[in-house]
Amino acid sequence: MPLKRLTRGARLSLARLSLFGGGRRLPAAPVHHVRDLWPGNPAAGALLVRGSLTWAGYTHPVGPGLWDSPAFEPAFREGLLGFRWLRDLRAVGTDAARLKARALVDDWLHHPAQDPLALECGVIGARVAAWLGHYDFFAASASDAFRQRLMARILVEGRTIAALMPPETQGWQTLAALKGLLAVAVAMPEYTGFLARYRRYIDAAVEGQILPDGWHVERSPEVQLRALRELAEMRAMMQAVQHALPHSVALALDKMSPVLRAMRHGDGGLALFNGSHERSATLIEMVLSQATRTRVVASSMPDGGFVRMQAARTLLLVDAGIPAPPDHDHNAHAGTLSFEFSCARQRLIVNCGGGVLPAWKEALRQTAAHSVVVVEDMSSSEFGDDGTVRRKPTHVGVEHAVAEGAHWLNLSHDGYHASAGATYYRRLYLGADGETLRGEEMLEGERELAFVLRLHLHPSVTAVDALDGSILLTGGEQHWRFRAMGGTVGIEESVYSGGQVPRPTLQLVVRVDPAARADATGSGALPGQPPVPQGSTTMDDVPPGRVRQVVRWALQREKLLLLA
């Protein structure tokens, strides 16, 4: 490892030296133009023209000489140093926005940031791709001296990425780095080493991150979107110069797109698993249209560990997998077996989402921030001080059956075995008409344990207690009734972080009576549920010396809102 770092350091030092060119003259402008594919935010651009940048939920003054301000949070610094905000200035489209972009880039060329983050290969890749993608906007009409400085810096940045390959840690940021390397190769084709370096590392980067079913290894819909966006940009660059797209990239685009489509609710936004936010439905659709021409939705995602069940216009998405493996688990949540439920464009039951502020990020990773059972106020996975997963389930059982349009899903995990000596079982039933969702939550262990079922509601959903002990939910023009057996039902406050700013919302809470146990002689079927399909497992036989605690619940759509 020391020798590898020494060699890498020597390559990096050579990359940062002044341009010698090796007998080749630096081009005065990009030979082939790289086009930025994504829309900017004109409101954010107008704010930036006035001197302030909003990124990752933070807003700070920015300008010449402020690249290394100690007031900047890590997420904000990454956005600032990546220059993706150039598209926001382009969206404004005025001469003032153009001159602002040029002034900020020129200041960087003279006085680049000294923050080590500026030298991370993913940040460099984003920066150089942004410069080239917006060259026509801020540089084409600039002075010859400015354009010469810019092209010289782009060459150095490309050499820096090449020197940093392969990166010590792999993630979607590696794809951003390789995209930047490809952008330099397209803009300066006479420097053939850039394209050779890109082709050398792209296959390993893709194959190391994309699972056989098309899921990104981090198991996050938002990371899925980001990785697919990077690959879609590579595809557009290769098409522009009529180069053959690496087979690994083409295959990944074809496999990842159906997965991303599968993890969208009816409103077009993303489901909130493993740190995800809803994101813009328009952007998601644009990324998908750039990635592939087909509109296939993944029906099976065994490697990523998600189950998608749809009946009529109702959608149920379930996290049925083990959290992401080491080196890819910094955004993993303790949400194993949690689900999200929506009908048409209305989200009903959700997870709390991903935090932006460090305190929120840590809190929202816990099991209690997901629509699932919480045992003894513990999480099914634990996290270390460095943000990695320290303990997690080692086995997740999944059995999905479909009959005449109805879905049965039997799930289990052992995430509480080490901490409480218990195994958690969850069974879900979605009726064929999409208007009935039933669940059974069971804990099997050596002793009775305190456990709570939490079902978080979308902020657009209201909840009120009914006279018969049920809870009435109203979302848009939809009305649903929630009932539970085996525990005490209540409505409590919650938080929803599907956007950049957390919003207050509600959650349904079922606190299980410690005396509530499964009836070993019963059928095990949920109240009013058709029998489990033949061949499916049941939860009926209680092993000797074990204790079972059960709560059953049902969510039924109401044709008319009744005040009973």
XYZ file of N, CA and C in Angstrom, residues 195-356:
486
model
N -8.680 8.884 -23.396
C -9.658 7.878 -23.782
C -9.162 6.478 -23.424
N -7.885 6.235 -23.591
C -7.340 4.926 -23.236
C -7.488 4.667 -21.738
N -7.243 5.700 -20.954
C -7.364 5.558 -19.504
C -8.827 5.313 -19.106
N -9.730 6.005 -19.746
C -11.158 5.809 -19.484
C -11.559 4.362 -19.779
N -11.190 3.872 -20.943
C -11.577 2.504 -21.320
C -10.913 1.471 -20.411
N -9.776 1.791 -19.867
C -9.079 0.843 -19.001
C -9.840 0.608 -17.695
N -10.488 1.645 -17.173
C -11.083 1.548 -15.846
C -12.601 1.497 -15.816
N -13.271 1.814 -16.908
C -14.727 1.917 -16.850
C -15.395 0.575 -16.585
N -14.910 -0.499 -17.177
C -15.570 -1.799 -16.988
C -15.551 -2.226 -15.529
N -14.389 -2.117 -14.894
C -14.279 -2.517 -13.497
C -15.143 -1.635 -12.603
N -15.204 -0.330 -12.899
C -16.005 0.583 -12.092
C -17.485 0.236 -12.171
N -17.970 -0.069 -13.365
C -19.383 -0.401 -13.538
C -19.691 -1.762 -12.934
N -18.894 -2.747 -13.270
C -19.183 -4.108 -12.801
C -19.031 -4.230 -11.290
N -18.209 -3.387 -10.673
C -18.056 -3.427 -9.232
C -19.183 -2.757 -8.475
N -20.032 -1.981 -9.177
C -21.105 -1.247 -8.508
C -22.501 -1.706 -8.886
N -22.671 -2.241 -10.081
C -24.003 -2.580 -10.568
C -24.242 -4.073 -10.400
N -25.272 -4.417 -9.654
C -25.602 -5.811 -9.378
C -26.277 -6.443 -10.598
N -26.338 -7.777 -10.645
C -26.906 -8.442 -11.837
C -28.330 -8.011 -12.196
N -29.150 -7.655 -11.198
C -30.525 -7.259 -11.517
C -30.655 -5.785 -11.868
N -29.524 -5.045 -11.872
C -29.552 -3.631 -12.248
C -29.504 -2.661 -11.091
N -29.561 -3.151 -9.854
C -29.480 -2.259 -8.703
C -28.046 -1.797 -8.493
N -27.892 -0.534 -8.076
C -26.589 -0.090 -7.595
C -26.348 -0.732 -6.242
N -25.110 -1.055 -5.954
C -24.772 -1.816 -4.758
C -25.160 -1.079 -3.470
N -25.315 0.232 -3.495
C -25.693 0.975 -2.294
C -27.170 0.833 -1.947
N -27.985 0.299 -2.857
C -29.404 0.012 -2.596
C -30.192 1.284 -2.265
N -29.849 2.387 -2.848
C -30.524 3.655 -2.626
C -31.107 4.139 -3.946
N -32.423 4.392 -4.025
C -32.990 4.920 -5.270
C -32.326 6.208 -5.736
N -31.911 7.056 -4.791
C -31.268 8.313 -5.194
C -29.889 8.053 -5.780
N -29.128 7.140 -5.187
C -27.837 6.778 -5.763
C -28.045 6.105 -7.113
N -29.108 5.319 -7.241
C -29.443 4.711 -8.532
C -29.619 5.790 -9.591
N -30.323 6.859 -9.238
C -30.532 7.977 -10.157
C -29.212 8.651 -10.504
N -28.382 8.901 -9.499
C -27.125 9.600 -9.746
C -26.197 8.771 -10.635
N -26.084 7.482 -10.337
C -25.210 6.630 -11.139
C -25.716 6.520 -12.570
N -27.029 6.382 -12.722
C -27.597 6.291 -14.067
C -27.389 7.587 -14.833
N -27.472 8.708 -14.139
C -27.255 10.009 -14.788
C -25.823 10.120 -15.317
N -24.847 9.664 -14.530
C -23.455 9.713 -14.989
C -23.264 8.842 -16.229
N -23.828 7.649 -16.211
C -23.684 6.743 -17.355
C -24.410 7.287 -18.588
N -25.575 7.920 -18.374
C -26.310 8.503 -19.501
C -25.510 9.632 -20.151
N -24.777 10.406 -19.350
C -23.933 11.455 -19.912
C -22.787 10.854 -20.725
N -22.222 9.755 -20.233
C -21.180 9.074 -21.014
C -21.736 8.619 -22.361
N -22.934 8.089 -22.350
C -23.558 7.628 -23.593
C -23.720 8.781 -24.580
N -24.157 9.935 -24.090
C -24.351 11.086 -24.971
C -23.025 11.564 -25.548
N -21.970 11.566 -24.743
C -20.651 11.983 -25.240
C -20.149 11.036 -26.315
N -20.275 9.752 -26.083
C -19.814 8.766 -27.062
C -20.599 8.882 -28.367
N -21.887 9.120 -28.262
C -22.708 9.278 -29.462
C -22.300 10.526 -30.231
N -21.944 11.594 -29.514
C -21.599 12.856 -30.179
C -20.363 12.726 -31.054
N -19.430 11.872 -30.639
C -18.195 11.707 -31.417
C -18.174 10.366 -32.157
N -19.328 9.671 -32.131
C -19.503 8.420 -32.877
C -18.479 7.356 -32.465
N -18.256 7.268 -31.155
C -17.429 6.203 -30.608
C -18.332 5.098 -30.068
N -17.824 3.879 -30.077
C -18.579 2.758 -29.538
C -18.646 2.860 -28.020
N -19.843 2.737 -27.464
C -20.027 2.771 -26.025
C -19.517 1.467 -25.422
N -18.722 1.520 -24.355
C -18.288 0.279 -23.720
C -19.468 -0.626 -23.402
N -19.286 -1.908 -23.626
C -20.388 -2.856 -23.426
C -20.902 -2.815 -21.993
N -20.007 -2.633 -21.031
C -20.430 -2.602 -19.626
C -21.376 -1.438 -19.359
N -21.121 -0.291 -20.003
C -21.978 0.872 -19.812
C -23.332 0.655 -20.474
N -23.319 0.129 -21.691
C -24.579 -0.129 -22.398
C -25.445 -1.125 -21.624
N -24.815 -2.175 -21.099
C -25.557 -3.181 -20.343
C -26.102 -2.598 -19.047
N -25.300 -1.785 -18.377
C -25.752 -1.170 -17.128
C -26.940 -0.239 -17.373
N -26.895 0.553 -18.439
C -28.014 1.437 -18.753
C -29.299 0.648 -18.960
N -29.197 -0.476 -19.654
C -30.381 -1.293 -19.933
C -30.928 -1.953 -18.678
N -30.052 -2.283 -17.720
C -30.507 -2.964 -16.508
C -30.928 -1.993 -15.410
N -30.264 -0.858 -15.339
C -30.547 0.083 -14.258
C -31.838 0.868 -14.471
N -32.160 1.162 -15.717
C -33.346 1.977 -15.998
C -34.637 1.327 -15.510
N -34.877 0.031 -15.775
C -36.101 -0.590 -15.242
C -36.175 -0.555 -13.720
N -35.045 -0.666 -13.034
C -35.031 -0.599 -11.572
C -35.434 0.795 -11.104
N -34.873 1.825 -11.730
C -35.232 3.187 -11.335
C -36.717 3.442 -11.565
N -37.249 2.957 -12.678
C -38.684 3.113 -12.929
C -39.501 2.394 -11.853
N -39.022 1.235 -11.430
C -39.758 0.452 -10.443
C -39.830 1.146 -9.094
N -38.849 2.010 -8.784
C -38.788 2.656 -7.483
C -39.386 4.057 -7.489
N -40.274 4.324 -8.457
C -40.982 5.600 -8.513
C -42.428 5.400 -8.063
N -42.915 6.349 -7.280
C -44.336 6.345 -6.941
C -45.140 6.969 -8.087
N -46.449 6.974 -7.931
C -47.308 7.491 -8.986
C -47.121 8.964 -9.269
N -46.552 9.704 -8.318
C -46.285 11.127 -8.554
C -45.001 11.351 -9.329
N -44.292 10.268 -9.667
C -43.073 10.372 -10.458
C -41.803 10.476 -9.651
N -41.919 10.727 -8.337
C -40.742 10.864 -7.484
C -40.264 9.513 -6.972
N -39.113 9.528 -6.304
C -38.490 8.305 -5.818
C -39.054 7.887 -4.473
N -39.022 6.575 -4.235
C -39.323 6.044 -2.913
C -38.162 6.362 -1.972
N -38.469 6.507 -0.680
C -37.474 6.983 0.284
C -36.850 5.813 1.046
N -35.913 5.157 0.410
C -35.149 4.100 1.051
C -33.675 4.494 1.075
N -32.994 4.176 2.170
C -31.545 4.342 2.278
C -31.060 5.739 1.886
N -31.643 6.725 2.546
C -31.171 8.097 2.390
C -31.686 8.849 1.190
N -32.665 8.299 0.497
C -33.150 8.949 -0.725
C -34.102 10.097 -0.416
N -34.201 11.011 -1.390
C -35.205 12.068 -1.405
C -36.077 11.851 -2.643
N -37.218 12.517 -2.684
C -38.138 12.322 -3.805
C -37.497 12.695 -5.140
N -36.780 13.793 -5.175
C -36.179 14.364 -6.373
C -37.255 14.791 -7.378
N -36.841 15.538 -8.383
C -37.756 16.086 -9.376
C -38.208 14.997 -10.344
N -39.519 14.856 -10.487
C -40.050 13.865 -11.429
C -39.609 14.187 -12.852
N -39.492 15.470 -13.172
C -39.053 15.874 -14.509
C -37.617 15.446 -14.763
N -36.745 15.663 -13.772
C -35.350 15.252 -13.931
C -35.243 13.737 -14.072
N -35.980 13.011 -13.250
C -35.936 11.544 -13.329
C -36.340 11.072 -14.714
N -37.386 11.657 -15.252
C -37.851 11.258 -16.582
C -36.818 11.605 -17.642
N -36.154 12.739 -17.493
C -35.114 13.117 -18.452
C -33.948 12.142 -18.404
N -33.533 11.755 -17.200
C -32.432 10.802 -17.070
C -32.811 9.482 -17.724
N -34.017 9.019 -17.479
C -34.463 7.755 -18.073
C -34.521 7.842 -19.592
N -34.978 8.973 -20.117
C -35.076 9.114 -21.571
C -33.703 9.162 -22.221
N -32.711 9.697 -21.503
C -31.345 9.723 -22.032
C -30.662 8.369 -21.900
N -31.102 7.573 -20.919
C -30.435 6.301 -20.644
C -30.880 5.200 -21.583
N -32.167 5.151 -21.910
C -32.680 4.053 -22.729
C -33.966 4.481 -23.421
N -34.290 3.807 -24.487
C -35.513 4.128 -25.229
C -36.710 3.316 -24.748
N -36.471 2.260 -23.991
C -37.564 1.416 -23.532
C -38.174 1.982 -22.256
N -39.365 1.527 -21.916
C -40.060 1.959 -20.709
C -40.391 0.756 -19.823
N -39.471 -0.181 -19.748
C -39.670 -1.400 -18.965
C -39.545 -1.079 -17.483
N -40.404 -1.704 -16.677
C -40.355 -1.587 -15.219
C -39.913 -2.928 -14.653
N -38.909 -2.916 -13.796
C -38.397 -4.163 -13.230
C -39.484 -4.845 -12.403
N -39.701 -6.117 -12.659
C -40.696 -6.879 -11.908
C -40.068 -7.696 -10.793
N -38.782 -7.959 -10.896
C -38.070 -8.750 -9.890
C -36.712 -8.111 -9.632
N -36.397 -7.910 -8.346
C -35.131 -7.271 -7.968
C -34.481 -8.053 -6.828
N -34.129 -9.325 -7.067
C -33.620 -10.162 -5.969
C -32.241 -9.757 -5.478
N -31.391 -9.246 -6.352
C -30.038 -8.878 -5.928
C -30.038 -7.587 -5.126
N -30.835 -6.625 -5.545
C -30.963 -5.386 -4.782
C -31.757 -5.572 -3.506
N -32.627 -6.603 -3.478
C -33.382 -6.896 -2.271
C -34.597 -6.021 -2.077
N -35.324 -5.715 -3.158
C -36.579 -4.968 -3.049
C -37.690 -5.747 -3.724
N -38.888 -5.586 -3.186
C -40.074 -6.218 -3.760
C -41.048 -5.122 -4.157
N -41.551 -5.239 -5.385
C -42.532 -4.278 -5.890
C -43.841 -5.014 -6.143
N -44.905 -4.570 -5.495
C -46.219 -5.187 -5.671
C -47.200 -4.108 -6.116
N -47.858 -4.356 -7.223
C -48.815 -3.396 -7.751
C -50.143 -4.084 -7.997
N -51.215 -3.437 -7.577
C -52.574 -3.918 -7.814
C -53.417 -2.722 -8.208
N -53.970 -2.778 -9.424
C -54.693 -1.627 -9.968
C -53.772 -0.403 -9.922
N -54.178 0.676 -9.261
C -53.355 1.892 -9.210
C -52.593 2.015 -7.887
N -52.562 0.939 -7.120
C -51.922 0.949 -5.812
C -50.549 0.299 -5.902
N -49.573 0.875 -5.200
C -48.197 0.401 -5.263
C -47.658 0.196 -3.857
N -47.017 -0.962 -3.654
C -46.368 -1.286 -2.396
C -44.915 -1.640 -2.691
N -43.988 -0.891 -2.099
C -42.555 -1.116 -2.276
C -41.961 -1.514 -0.934
N -41.202 -2.615 -0.912
C -40.712 -3.184 0.340
C -39.199 -3.405 0.255
N -38.490 -2.965 1.310
C -37.064 -3.238 1.440
C -36.907 -4.629 2.040
N -36.556 -5.600 1.219
C -36.455 -6.995 1.640
C -35.035 -7.504 1.492
N -34.054 -6.645 1.756
C -32.668 -7.043 1.577
C -31.797 -6.658 2.752
N -30.614 -7.226 2.782
C -29.615 -6.894 3.788
C -28.990 -5.547 3.419
N -28.712 -4.676 4.407
C -28.069 -3.390 4.084
C -26.797 -3.559 3.265
N -26.412 -2.486 2.593
C -25.290 -2.515 1.649
C -24.013 -3.039 2.303
N -23.133 -3.648 1.502
C -21.904 -4.236 2.039
C -20.888 -3.171 2.436
N -19.820 -3.567 3.146
C -18.770 -2.615 3.519
C -18.218 -1.866 2.307
N -17.784 -0.645 2.531
C -17.287 0.282 1.516
C -18.413 0.920 0.709
N -19.638 0.453 0.904
C -20.787 1.044 0.203
C -21.932 1.351 1.167
N -21.657 1.373 2.464
C -22.729 1.423 3.454
C -22.838 2.748 4.206
N -22.189 3.805 3.726
C -22.249 5.073 4.450
C -23.642 5.705 4.411
N -24.466 5.326 3.445
C -25.829 5.846 3.375
C -26.871 4.797 3.737
N -26.443 3.609 4.161
C -27.384 2.539 4.478
C -28.226 2.919 5.696
N -29.501 2.532 5.668
C -30.416 2.778 6.772
C -30.787 1.456 7.440
N -31.250 1.559 8.676
C -31.729 0.383 9.406
C -33.207 0.189 9.115
N -33.537 0.081 7.845
C -34.938 0.002 7.422
C -35.331 -1.338 6.850
N -34.636 -2.400 7.225
C -34.937 -3.724 6.675
C -36.390 -4.108 6.950
N -37.099 -4.509 5.916
C -38.516 -4.909 5.881
C -39.478 -3.729 5.931
N -38.984 -2.497 5.892
C -39.886 -1.346 5.841
C -40.532 -1.258 4.468
N -41.647 -0.522 4.393
C -42.342 -0.393 3.108
C -42.867 1.020 2.919
N -43.177 1.327 1.657
C -43.902 2.541 1.297
C -45.114 2.146 0.474
N -46.199 2.907 0.646
C -47.488 2.543 0.049
C -48.117 3.787 -0.551
N -48.541 3.694 -1.806
C -49.180 4.831 -2.477
C -50.313 4.336 -3.354
N -51.229 5.241 -3.641
C -52.346 4.940 -4.534
C -52.449 6.074 -5.547
N -52.307 5.720 -6.830
C -52.257 6.720 -7.899
C -51.118 7.704 -7.591
N -51.397 8.977 -7.534
C -50.348 9.973 -7.270
C -50.237 10.329 -5.790
N -51.013 9.662 -4.951
C -51.047 9.989 -3.526
C -50.167 9.037 -2.721
N -49.117 9.578 -2.116
C -48.321 8.795 -1.173
C -49.081 8.741 0.149
N -49.139 7.562 0.739
C -49.860 7.385 1.995
C -48.902 7.036 3.131
N -48.336 5.827 3.095
C -47.376 5.392 4.114
C -45.980 5.496 3.526
N -45.075 6.117 4.256
C -43.748 6.424 3.724
C -42.692 6.131 4.789
N -41.438 6.174 4.397
C -40.324 6.282 5.329
C -39.987 7.762 5.486
N -39.193 8.090 6.481
C -38.942 9.504 6.777
C -37.962 10.161 5.816
N -37.177 9.362 5.070
C -36.300 9.943 4.067
C -34.867 10.098 4.534
N -34.128 10.937 3.834
C -32.708 11.118 4.110
C -32.425 12.485 4.687
N -31.533 12.533 5.652
C -31.178 13.800 6.258
C -30.087 14.518 5.480
N -30.080 15.822 5.568
C -29.021 16.645 4.986
C -28.072 17.101 6.089
